[in-house]
PDB file of C-alpha atoms in Angstrom:
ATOM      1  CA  UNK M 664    -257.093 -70.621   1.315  1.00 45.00           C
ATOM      2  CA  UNK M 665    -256.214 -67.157   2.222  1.00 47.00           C
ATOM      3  CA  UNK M 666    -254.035 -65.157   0.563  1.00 49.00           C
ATOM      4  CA  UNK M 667    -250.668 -63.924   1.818  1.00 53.00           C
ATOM      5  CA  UNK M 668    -249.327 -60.075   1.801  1.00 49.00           C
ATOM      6  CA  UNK M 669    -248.540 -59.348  -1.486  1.00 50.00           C
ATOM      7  CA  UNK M 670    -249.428 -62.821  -3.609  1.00 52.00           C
ATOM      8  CA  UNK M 671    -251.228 -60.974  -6.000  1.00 55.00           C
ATOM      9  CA  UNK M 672    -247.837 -59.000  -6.838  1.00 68.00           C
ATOM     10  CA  UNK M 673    -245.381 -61.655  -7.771  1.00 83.00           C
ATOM     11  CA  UNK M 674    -244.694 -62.845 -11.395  1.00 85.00           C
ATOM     12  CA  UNK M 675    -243.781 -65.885 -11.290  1.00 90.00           C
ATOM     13  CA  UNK M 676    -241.936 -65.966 -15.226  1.00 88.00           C
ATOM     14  CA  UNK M 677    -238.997 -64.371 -14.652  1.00 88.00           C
ATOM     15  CA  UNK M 678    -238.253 -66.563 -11.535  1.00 91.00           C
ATOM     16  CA  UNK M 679    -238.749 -69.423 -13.755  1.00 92.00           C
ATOM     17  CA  UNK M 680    -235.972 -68.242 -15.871  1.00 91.00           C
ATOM     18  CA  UNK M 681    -234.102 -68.059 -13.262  1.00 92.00           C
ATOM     19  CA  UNK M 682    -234.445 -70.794 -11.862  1.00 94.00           C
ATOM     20  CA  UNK M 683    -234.089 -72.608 -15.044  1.00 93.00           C
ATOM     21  CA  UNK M 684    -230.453 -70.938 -15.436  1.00 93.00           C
ATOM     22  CA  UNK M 685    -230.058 -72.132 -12.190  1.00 93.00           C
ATOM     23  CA  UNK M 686    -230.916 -76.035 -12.770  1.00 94.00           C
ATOM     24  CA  UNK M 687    -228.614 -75.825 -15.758  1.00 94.00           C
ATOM     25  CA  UNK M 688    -225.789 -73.623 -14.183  1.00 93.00           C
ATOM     26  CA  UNK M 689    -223.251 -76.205 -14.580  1.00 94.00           C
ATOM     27  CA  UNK M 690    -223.434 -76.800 -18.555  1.00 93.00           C
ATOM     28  CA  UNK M 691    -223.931 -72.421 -18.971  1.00 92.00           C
ATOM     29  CA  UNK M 692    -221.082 -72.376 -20.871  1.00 92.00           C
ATOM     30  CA  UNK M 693    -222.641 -73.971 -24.113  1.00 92.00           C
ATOM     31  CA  UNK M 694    -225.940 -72.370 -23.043  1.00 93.00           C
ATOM     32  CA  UNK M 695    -227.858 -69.215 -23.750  1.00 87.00           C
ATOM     33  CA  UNK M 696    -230.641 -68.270 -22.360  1.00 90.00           C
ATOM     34  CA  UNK M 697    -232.839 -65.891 -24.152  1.00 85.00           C
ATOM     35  CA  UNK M 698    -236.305 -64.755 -21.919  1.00 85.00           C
ATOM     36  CA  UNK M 699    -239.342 -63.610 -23.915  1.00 80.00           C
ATOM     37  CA  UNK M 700    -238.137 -64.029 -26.934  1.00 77.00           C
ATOM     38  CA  UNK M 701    -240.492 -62.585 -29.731  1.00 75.00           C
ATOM     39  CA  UNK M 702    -241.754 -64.363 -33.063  1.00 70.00           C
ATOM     40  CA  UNK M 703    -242.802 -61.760 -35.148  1.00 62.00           C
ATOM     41  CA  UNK M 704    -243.408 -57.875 -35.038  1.00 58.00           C
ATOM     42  CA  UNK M 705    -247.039 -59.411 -33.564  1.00 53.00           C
ATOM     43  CA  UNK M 706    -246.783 -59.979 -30.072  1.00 61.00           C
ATOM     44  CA  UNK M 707    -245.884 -63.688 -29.996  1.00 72.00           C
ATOM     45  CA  UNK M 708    -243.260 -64.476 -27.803  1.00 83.00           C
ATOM     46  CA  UNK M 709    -241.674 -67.698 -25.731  1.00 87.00           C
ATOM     47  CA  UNK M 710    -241.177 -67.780 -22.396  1.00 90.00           C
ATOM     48  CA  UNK M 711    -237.757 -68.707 -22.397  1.00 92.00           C
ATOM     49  CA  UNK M 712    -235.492 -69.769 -24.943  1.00 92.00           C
ATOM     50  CA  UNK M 713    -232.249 -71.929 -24.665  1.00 95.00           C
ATOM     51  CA  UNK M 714    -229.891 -72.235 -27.270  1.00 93.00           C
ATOM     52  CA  UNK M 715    -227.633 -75.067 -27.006  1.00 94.00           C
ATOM     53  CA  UNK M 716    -224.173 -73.997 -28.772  1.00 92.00           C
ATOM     54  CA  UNK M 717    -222.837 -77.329 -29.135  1.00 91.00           C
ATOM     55  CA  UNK M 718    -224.223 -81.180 -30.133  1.00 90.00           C
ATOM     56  CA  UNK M 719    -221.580 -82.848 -28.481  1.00 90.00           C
ATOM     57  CA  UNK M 720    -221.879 -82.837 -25.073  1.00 90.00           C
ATOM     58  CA  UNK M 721    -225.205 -83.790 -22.940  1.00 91.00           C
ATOM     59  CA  UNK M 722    -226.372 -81.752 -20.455  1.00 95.00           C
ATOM     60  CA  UNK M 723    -225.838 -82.826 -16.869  1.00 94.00           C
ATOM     61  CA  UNK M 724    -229.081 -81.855 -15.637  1.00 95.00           C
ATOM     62  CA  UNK M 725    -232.069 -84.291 -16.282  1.00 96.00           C
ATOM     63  CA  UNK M 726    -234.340 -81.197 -17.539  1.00 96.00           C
ATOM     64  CA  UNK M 727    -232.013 -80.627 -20.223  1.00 96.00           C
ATOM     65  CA  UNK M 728    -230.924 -84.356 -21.499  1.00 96.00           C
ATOM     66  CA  UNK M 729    -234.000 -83.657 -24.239  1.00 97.00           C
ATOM     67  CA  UNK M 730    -232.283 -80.914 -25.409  1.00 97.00           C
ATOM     68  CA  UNK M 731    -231.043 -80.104 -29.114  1.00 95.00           C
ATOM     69  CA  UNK M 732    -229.680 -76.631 -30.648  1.00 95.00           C
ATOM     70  CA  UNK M 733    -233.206 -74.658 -30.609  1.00 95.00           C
ATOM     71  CA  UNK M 734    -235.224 -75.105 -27.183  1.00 96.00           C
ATOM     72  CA  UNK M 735    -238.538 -73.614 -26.830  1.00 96.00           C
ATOM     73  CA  UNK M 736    -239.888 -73.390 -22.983  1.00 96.00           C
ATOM     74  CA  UNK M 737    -243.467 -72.496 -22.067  1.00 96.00           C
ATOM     75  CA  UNK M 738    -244.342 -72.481 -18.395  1.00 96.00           C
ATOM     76  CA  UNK M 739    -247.229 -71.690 -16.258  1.00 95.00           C
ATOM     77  CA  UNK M 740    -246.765 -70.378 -12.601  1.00 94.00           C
ATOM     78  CA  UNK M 741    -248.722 -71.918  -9.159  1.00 94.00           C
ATOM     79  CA  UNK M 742    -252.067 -72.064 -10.233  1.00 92.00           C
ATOM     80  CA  UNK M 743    -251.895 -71.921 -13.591  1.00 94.00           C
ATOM     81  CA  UNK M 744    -251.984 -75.060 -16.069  1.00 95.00           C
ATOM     82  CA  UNK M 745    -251.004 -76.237 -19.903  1.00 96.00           C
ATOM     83  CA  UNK M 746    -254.575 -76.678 -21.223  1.00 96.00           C
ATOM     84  CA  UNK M 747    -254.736 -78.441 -24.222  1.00 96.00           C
ATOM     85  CA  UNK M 748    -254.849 -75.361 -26.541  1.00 96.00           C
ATOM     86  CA  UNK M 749    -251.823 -74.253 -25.161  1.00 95.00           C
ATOM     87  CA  UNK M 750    -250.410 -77.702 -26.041  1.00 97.00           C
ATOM     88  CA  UNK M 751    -251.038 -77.027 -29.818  1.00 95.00           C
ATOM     89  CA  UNK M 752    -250.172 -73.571 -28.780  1.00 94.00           C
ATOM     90  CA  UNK M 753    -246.222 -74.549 -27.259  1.00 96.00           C
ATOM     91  CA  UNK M 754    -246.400 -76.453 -30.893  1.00 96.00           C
ATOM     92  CA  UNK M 755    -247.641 -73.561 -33.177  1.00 94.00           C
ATOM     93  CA  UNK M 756    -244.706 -71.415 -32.093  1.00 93.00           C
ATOM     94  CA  UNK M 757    -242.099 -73.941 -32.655  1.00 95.00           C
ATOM     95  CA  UNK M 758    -243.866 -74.051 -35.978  1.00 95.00           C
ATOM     96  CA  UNK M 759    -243.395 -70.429 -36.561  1.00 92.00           C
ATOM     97  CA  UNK M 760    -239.985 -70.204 -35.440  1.00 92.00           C
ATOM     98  CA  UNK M 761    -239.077 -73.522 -37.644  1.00 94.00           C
ATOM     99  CA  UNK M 762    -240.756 -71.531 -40.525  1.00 93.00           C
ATOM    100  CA  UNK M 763    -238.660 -68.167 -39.951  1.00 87.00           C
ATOM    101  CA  UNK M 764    -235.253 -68.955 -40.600  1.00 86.00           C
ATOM    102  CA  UNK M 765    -233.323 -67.256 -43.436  1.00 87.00           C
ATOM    103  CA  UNK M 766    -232.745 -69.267 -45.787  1.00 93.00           C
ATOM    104  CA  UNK M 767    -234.888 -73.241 -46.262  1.00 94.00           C
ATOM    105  CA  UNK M 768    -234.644 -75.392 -43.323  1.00 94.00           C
ATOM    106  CA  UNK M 769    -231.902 -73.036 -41.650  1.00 93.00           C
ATOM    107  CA  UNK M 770    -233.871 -74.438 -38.530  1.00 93.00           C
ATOM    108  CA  UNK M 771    -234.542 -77.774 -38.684  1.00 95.00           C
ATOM    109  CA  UNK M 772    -237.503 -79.833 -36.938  1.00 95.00           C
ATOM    110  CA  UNK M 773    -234.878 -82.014 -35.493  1.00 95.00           C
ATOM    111  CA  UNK M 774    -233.210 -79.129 -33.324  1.00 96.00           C
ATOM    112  CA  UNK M 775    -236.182 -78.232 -31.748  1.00 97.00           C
ATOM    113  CA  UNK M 776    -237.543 -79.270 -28.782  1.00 97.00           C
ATOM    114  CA  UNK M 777    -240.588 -78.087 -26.903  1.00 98.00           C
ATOM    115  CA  UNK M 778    -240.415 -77.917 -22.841  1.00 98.00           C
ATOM    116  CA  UNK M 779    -243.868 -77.734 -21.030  1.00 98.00           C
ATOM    117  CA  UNK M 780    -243.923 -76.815 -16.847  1.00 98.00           C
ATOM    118  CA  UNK M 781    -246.300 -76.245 -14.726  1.00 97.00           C
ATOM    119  CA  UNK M 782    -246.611 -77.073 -10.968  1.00 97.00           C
ATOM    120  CA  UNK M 783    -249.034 -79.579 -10.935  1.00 97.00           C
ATOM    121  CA  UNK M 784    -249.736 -83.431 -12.767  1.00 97.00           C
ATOM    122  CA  UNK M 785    -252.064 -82.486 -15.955  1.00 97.00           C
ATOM    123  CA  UNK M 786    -254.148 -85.297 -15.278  1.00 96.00           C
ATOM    124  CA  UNK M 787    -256.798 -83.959 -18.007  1.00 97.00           C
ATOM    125  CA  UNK M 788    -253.903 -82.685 -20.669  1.00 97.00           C
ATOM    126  CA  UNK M 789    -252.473 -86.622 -20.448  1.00 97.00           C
ATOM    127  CA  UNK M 790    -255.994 -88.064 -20.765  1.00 97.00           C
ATOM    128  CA  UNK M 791    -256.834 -86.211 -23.617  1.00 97.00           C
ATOM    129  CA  UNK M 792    -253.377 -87.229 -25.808  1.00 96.00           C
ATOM    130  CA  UNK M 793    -253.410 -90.540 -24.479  1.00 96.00           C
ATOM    131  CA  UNK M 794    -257.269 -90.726 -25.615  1.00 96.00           C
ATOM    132  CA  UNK M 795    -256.239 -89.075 -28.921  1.00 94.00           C
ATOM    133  CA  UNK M 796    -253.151 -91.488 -29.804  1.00 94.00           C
ATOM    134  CA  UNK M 797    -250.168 -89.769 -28.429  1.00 96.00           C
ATOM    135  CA  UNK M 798    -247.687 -91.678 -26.639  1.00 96.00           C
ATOM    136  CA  UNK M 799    -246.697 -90.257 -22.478  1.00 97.00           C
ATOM    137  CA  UNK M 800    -243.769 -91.707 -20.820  1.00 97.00           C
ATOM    138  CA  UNK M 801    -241.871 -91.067 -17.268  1.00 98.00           C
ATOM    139  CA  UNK M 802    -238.060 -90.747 -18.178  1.00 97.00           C
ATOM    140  CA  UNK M 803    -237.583 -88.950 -14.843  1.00 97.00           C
ATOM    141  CA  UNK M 804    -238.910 -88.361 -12.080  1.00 97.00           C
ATOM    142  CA  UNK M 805    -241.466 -85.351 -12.615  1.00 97.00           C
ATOM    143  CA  UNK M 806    -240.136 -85.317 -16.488  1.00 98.00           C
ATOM    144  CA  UNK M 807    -242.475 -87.075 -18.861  1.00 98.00           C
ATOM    145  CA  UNK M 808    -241.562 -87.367 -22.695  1.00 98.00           C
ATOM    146  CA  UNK M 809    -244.513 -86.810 -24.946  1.00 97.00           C
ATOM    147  CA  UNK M 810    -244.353 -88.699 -28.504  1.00 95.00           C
ATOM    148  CA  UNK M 811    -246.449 -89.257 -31.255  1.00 92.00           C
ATOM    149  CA  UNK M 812    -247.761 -87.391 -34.510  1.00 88.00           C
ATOM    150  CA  UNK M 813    -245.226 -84.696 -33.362  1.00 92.00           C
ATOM    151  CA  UNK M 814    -243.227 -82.767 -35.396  1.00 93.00           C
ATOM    152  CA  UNK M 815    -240.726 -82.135 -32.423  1.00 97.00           C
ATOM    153  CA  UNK M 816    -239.329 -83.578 -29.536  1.00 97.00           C
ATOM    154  CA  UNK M 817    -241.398 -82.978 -26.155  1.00 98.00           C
ATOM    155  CA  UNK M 818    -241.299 -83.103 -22.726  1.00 98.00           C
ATOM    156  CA  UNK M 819    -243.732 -82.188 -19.799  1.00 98.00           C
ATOM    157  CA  UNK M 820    -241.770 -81.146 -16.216  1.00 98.00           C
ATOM    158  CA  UNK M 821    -244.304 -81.463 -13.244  1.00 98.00           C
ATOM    159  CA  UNK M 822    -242.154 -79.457 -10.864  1.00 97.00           C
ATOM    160  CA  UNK M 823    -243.805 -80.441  -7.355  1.00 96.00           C
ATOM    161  CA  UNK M 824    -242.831 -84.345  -8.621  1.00 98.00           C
ATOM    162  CA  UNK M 825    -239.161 -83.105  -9.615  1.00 97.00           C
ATOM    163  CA  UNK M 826    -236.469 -84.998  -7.561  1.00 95.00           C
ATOM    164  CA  UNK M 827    -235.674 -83.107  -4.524  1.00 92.00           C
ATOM    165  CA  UNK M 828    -231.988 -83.605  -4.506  1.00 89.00           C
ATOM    166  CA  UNK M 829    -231.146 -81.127  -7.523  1.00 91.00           C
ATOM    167  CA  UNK M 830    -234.571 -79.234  -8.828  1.00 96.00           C
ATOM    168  CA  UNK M 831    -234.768 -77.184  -5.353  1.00 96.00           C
ATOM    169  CA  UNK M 832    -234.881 -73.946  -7.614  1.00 96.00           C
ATOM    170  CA  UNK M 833    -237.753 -74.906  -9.625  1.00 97.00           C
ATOM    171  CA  UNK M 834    -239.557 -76.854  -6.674  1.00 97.00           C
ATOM    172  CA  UNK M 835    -239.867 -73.829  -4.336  1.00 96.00           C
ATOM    173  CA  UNK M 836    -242.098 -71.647  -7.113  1.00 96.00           C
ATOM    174  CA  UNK M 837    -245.115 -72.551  -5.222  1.00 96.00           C
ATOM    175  CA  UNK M 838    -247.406 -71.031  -3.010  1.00 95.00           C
ATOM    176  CA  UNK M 839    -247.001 -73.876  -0.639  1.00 95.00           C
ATOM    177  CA  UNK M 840    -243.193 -74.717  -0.624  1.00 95.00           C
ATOM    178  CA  UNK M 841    -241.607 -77.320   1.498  1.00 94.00           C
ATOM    179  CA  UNK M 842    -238.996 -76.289   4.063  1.00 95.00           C
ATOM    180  CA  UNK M 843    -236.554 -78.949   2.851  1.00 96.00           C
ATOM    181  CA  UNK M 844    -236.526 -77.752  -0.438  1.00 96.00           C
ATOM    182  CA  UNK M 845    -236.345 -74.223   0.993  1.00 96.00           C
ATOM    183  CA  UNK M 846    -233.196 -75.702   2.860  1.00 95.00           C
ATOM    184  CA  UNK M 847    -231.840 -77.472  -0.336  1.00 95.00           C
ATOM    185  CA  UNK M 848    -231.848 -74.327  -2.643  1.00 95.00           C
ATOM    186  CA  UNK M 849    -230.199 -72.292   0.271  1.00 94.00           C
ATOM    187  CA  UNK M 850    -227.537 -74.538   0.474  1.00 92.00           C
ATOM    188  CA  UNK M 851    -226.723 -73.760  -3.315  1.00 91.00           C
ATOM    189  CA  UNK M 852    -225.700 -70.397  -2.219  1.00 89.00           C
ATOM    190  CA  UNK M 853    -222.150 -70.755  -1.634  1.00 86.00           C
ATOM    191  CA  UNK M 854    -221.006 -72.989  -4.400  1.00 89.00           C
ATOM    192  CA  UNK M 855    -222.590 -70.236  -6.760  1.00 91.00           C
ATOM    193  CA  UNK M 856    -219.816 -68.480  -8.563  1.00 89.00           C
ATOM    194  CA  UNK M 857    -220.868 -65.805 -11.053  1.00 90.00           C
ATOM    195  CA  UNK M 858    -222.695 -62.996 -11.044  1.00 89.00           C
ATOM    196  CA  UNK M 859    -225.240 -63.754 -13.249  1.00 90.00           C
ATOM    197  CA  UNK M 860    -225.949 -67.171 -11.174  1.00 92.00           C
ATOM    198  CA  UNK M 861    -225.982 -64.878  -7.574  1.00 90.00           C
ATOM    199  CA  UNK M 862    -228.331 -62.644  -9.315  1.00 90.00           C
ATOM    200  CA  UNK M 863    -230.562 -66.037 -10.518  1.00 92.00           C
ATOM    201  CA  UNK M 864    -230.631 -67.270  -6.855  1.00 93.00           C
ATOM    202  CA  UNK M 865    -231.747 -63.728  -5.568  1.00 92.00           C
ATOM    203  CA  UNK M 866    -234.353 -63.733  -8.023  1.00 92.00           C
ATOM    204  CA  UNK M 867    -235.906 -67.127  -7.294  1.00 94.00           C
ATOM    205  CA  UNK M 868    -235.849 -66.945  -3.508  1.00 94.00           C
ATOM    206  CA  UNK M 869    -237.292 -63.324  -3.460  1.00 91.00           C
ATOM    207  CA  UNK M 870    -240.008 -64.525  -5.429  1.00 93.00           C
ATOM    208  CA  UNK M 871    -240.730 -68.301  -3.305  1.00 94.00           C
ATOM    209  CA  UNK M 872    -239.695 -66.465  -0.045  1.00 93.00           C
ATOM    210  CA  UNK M 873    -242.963 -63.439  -1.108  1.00 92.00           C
ATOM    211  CA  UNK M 874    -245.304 -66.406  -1.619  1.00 94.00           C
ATOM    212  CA  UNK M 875    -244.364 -68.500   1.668  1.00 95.00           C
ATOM    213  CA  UNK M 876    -243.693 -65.481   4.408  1.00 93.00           C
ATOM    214  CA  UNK M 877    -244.709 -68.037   6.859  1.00 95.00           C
ATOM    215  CA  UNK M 878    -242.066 -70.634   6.107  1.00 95.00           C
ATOM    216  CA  UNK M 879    -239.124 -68.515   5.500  1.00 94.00           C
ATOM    217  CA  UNK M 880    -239.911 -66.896   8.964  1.00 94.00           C
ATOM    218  CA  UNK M 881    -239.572 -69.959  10.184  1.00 94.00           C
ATOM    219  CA  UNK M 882    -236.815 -71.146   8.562  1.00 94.00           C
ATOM    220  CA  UNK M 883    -234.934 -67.398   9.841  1.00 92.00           C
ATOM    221  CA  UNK M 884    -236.007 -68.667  13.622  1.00 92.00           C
ATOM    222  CA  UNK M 885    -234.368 -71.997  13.222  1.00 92.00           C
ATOM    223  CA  UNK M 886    -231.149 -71.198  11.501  1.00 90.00           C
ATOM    224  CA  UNK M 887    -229.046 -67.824  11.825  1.00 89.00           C
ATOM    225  CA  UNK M 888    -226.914 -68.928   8.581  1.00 89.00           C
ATOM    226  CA  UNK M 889    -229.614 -69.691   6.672  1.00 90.00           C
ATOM    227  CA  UNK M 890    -231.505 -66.159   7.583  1.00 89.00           C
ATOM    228  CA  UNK M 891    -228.765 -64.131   6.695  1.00 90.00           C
ATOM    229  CA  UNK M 892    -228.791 -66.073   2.933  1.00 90.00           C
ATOM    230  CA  UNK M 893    -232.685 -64.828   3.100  1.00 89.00           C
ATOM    231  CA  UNK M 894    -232.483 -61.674   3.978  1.00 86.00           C
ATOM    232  CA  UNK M 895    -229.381 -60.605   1.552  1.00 83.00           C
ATOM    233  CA  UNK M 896    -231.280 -62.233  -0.832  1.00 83.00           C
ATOM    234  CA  UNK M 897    -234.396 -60.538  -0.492  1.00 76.00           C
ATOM    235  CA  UNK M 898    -233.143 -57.403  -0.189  1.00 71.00           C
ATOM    236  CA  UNK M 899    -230.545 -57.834  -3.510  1.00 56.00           C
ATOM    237  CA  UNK M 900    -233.822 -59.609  -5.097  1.00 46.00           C
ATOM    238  CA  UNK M 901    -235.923 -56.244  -4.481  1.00 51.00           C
ATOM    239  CA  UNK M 902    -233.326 -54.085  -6.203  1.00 48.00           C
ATOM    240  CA  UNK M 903    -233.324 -56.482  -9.104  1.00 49.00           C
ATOM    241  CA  UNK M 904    -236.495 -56.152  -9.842  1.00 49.00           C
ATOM    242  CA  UNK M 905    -236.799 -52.785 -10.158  1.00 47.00           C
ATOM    243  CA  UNK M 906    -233.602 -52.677 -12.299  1.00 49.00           C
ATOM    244  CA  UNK M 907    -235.295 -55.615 -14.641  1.00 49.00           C
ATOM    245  CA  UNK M 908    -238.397 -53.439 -14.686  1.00 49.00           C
ATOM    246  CA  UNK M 909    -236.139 -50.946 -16.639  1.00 53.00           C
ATOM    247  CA  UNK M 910    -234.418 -52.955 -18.680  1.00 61.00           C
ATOM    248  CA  UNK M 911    -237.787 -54.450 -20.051  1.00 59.00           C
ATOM    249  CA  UNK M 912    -239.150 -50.670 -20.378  1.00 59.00           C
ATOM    250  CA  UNK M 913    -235.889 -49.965 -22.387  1.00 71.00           C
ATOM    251  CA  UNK M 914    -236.054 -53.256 -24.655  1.00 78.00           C
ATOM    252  CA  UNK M 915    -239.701 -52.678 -25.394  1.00 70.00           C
ATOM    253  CA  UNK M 916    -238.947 -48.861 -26.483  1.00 72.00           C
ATOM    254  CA  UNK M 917    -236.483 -50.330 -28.691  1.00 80.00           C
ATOM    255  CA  UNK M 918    -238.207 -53.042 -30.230  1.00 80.00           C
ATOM    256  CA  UNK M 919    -240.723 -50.011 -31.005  1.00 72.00           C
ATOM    257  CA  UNK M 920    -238.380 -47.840 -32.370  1.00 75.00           C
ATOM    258  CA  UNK M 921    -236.558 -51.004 -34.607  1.00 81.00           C
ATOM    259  CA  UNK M 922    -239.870 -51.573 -36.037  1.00 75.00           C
ATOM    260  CA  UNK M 923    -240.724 -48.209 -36.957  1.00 70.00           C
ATOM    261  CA  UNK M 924    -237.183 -48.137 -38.637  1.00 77.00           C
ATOM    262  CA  UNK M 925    -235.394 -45.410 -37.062  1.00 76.00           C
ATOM    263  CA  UNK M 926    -231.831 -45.154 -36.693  1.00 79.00           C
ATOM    264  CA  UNK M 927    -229.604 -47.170 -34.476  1.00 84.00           C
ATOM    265  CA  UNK M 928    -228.174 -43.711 -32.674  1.00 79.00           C
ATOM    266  CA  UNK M 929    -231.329 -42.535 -31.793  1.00 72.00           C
ATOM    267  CA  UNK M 930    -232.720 -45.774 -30.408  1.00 79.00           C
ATOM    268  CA  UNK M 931    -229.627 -46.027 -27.951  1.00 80.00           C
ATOM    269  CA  UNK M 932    -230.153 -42.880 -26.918  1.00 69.00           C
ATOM    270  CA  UNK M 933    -233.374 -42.827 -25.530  1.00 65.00           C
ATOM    271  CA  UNK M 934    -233.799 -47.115 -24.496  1.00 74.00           C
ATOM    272  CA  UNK M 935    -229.854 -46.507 -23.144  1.00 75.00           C
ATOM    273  CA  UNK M 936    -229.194 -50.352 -24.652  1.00 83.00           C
ATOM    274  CA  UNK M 937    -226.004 -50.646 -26.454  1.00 84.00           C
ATOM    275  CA  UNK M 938    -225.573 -51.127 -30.531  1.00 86.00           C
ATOM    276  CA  UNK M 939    -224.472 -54.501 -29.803  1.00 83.00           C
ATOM    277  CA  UNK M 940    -227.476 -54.976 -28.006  1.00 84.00           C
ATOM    278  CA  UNK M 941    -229.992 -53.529 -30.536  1.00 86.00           C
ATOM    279  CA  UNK M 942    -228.388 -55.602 -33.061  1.00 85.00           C
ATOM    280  CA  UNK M 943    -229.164 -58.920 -31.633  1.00 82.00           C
ATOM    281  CA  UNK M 944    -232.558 -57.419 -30.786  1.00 82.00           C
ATOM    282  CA  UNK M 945    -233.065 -56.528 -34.305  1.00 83.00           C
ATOM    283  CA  UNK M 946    -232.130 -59.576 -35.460  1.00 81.00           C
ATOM    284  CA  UNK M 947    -234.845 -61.729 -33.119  1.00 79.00           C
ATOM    285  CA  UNK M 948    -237.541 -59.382 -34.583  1.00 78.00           C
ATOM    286  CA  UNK M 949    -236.195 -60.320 -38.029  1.00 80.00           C
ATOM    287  CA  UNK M 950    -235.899 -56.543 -38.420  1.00 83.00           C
ATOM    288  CA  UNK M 951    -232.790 -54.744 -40.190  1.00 84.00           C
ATOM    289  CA  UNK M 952    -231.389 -52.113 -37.757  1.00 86.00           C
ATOM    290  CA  UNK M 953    -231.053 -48.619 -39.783  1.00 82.00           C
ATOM    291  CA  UNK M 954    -227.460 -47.747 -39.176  1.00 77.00           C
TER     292      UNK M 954
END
């Protein structure tokens, strides 16, 4: 297959996040959403992280119904797959982050869960656990819950088998997306309300619209509305991107400087991330920010 202009270029992890913000936009406010977030002061870290601030309510979104307090999310991008080391992998790191709390069983087993996604059915990954004793079952369509001699609760989202209906944001990271769920995800743009969900759109359709030039082209030709939603997007998406390429410059020379134990004034001044930041930053890395 050939490649298209720039396919090389596109990370496909932090449109995931977005896109996961996205499919869970309309429980946000018991939700945060934490991206890369690191295990030690080795360079461990998660994908994407969602806290869930409250036990009594269920999110609305099928991806999320598995969902307790602590919610660890690994994901591989179009062409890309969860071998079975990364399996015990996803698992290892909700070890380790079960195993760093401050005080005994501040995080218990039972408020973790473990989200696995990836584009395509893991035909081999499912033989392999079925063959070794561990239990696979469809709850949704594209979501499959994995059980067994698991110390957490796990689920496997096949994206390109995700409903159409409501997973448009996570079915168009592909190289080979579908004009209806090209349409679908457009549609989203007006009901979108906050800034940080705008931004999460941009983000996602920059990314799918760089990996299927061909279809959005076509998609511009057909439909003047939906064009102008592309190209705003596109263009607000580039800008992002560079400005994210800062921001994870300016974390990463703070997480440096945290770890060497340098003071919290000089750290702001040259990553230009604010004490409040640096404090929660400190306190992922398990660090103690030198005041």
């Amino acid at each position: 297959m050939a490649k298209q202009p720039n396919e090389e270029k596109i990370q496909w992890h932090p449109p995931f996040c977005s896109a996961a913000e996205l499919e869970l936009r309309h429980d946000a406010d018991i939700l945060e959403f934490i991206q890369e977030l690191p295990l030690s002061k080795k360079p461990l870290n998660i994908d994407l992280f969602i806290i869930k601030k409250t036990d009594s309510r269920t999110l609305k979104n099928d991806i999320g119904k598995i969902f307790r307090r602590d919610n660890i999310c690994e994901y591989k991008g179009p062409g890309d797959y969860i071998s079975i080391d990364d399996f015990y992998k996803a698992i290892a790191y909700a070890c380790l982050y079960k195993s760093l709390g401050g005080t005994v069983d501040e995080r218990p087993a039972s408020q973790i869960t473990i989200s696995l996604i990836q584009e395509t059915h893991p035909k081999l990954l499912f033989k392999i656990l079925s063959e070794n004793g561990v239990s696979i079952k469809l709850i949704y369509s594209g979501i499959y819950y994995i059980n067994g001699n698991i110390p957490f609760p796990m689920q496997m989202i096949v994206t390109k088998e995700l409903e159409k209906l409501n997973h448009s944001p996570l079915r168009v990271l592909t190289k080979n997306a579908d004009k209806e769920d090209i349409r679908q995800l457009l549609k989203i743009a007006n009901e979108l309300v906050t800034q940080r969900d705008k931004n999460n759109f941009k983000s996602v359709v920059n990314a799918s619209s760089s990996a299927n030039i061909t279809t959005y082209d076509d998609i511009k030709k057909e439909d003047e509305t939906m064009a102008g939603i592309i190209e705003m997007a596109e263009r607000k998406g580039e800008a992002r991107g560079k400005t994210l390429g800062k921001t994870e410059a300016n974390i990463s020379t703070a997480t440096d400087m945290i770890k060497d134990g340098l003071p919290a004034s000089m750290i702001t001044k040259y990553s230009k991330l604010s004490l409040e930041k640096l404090q929660e930053l400190a306190k992922s890395l398990n660090c103690t920010l030198v005041m």
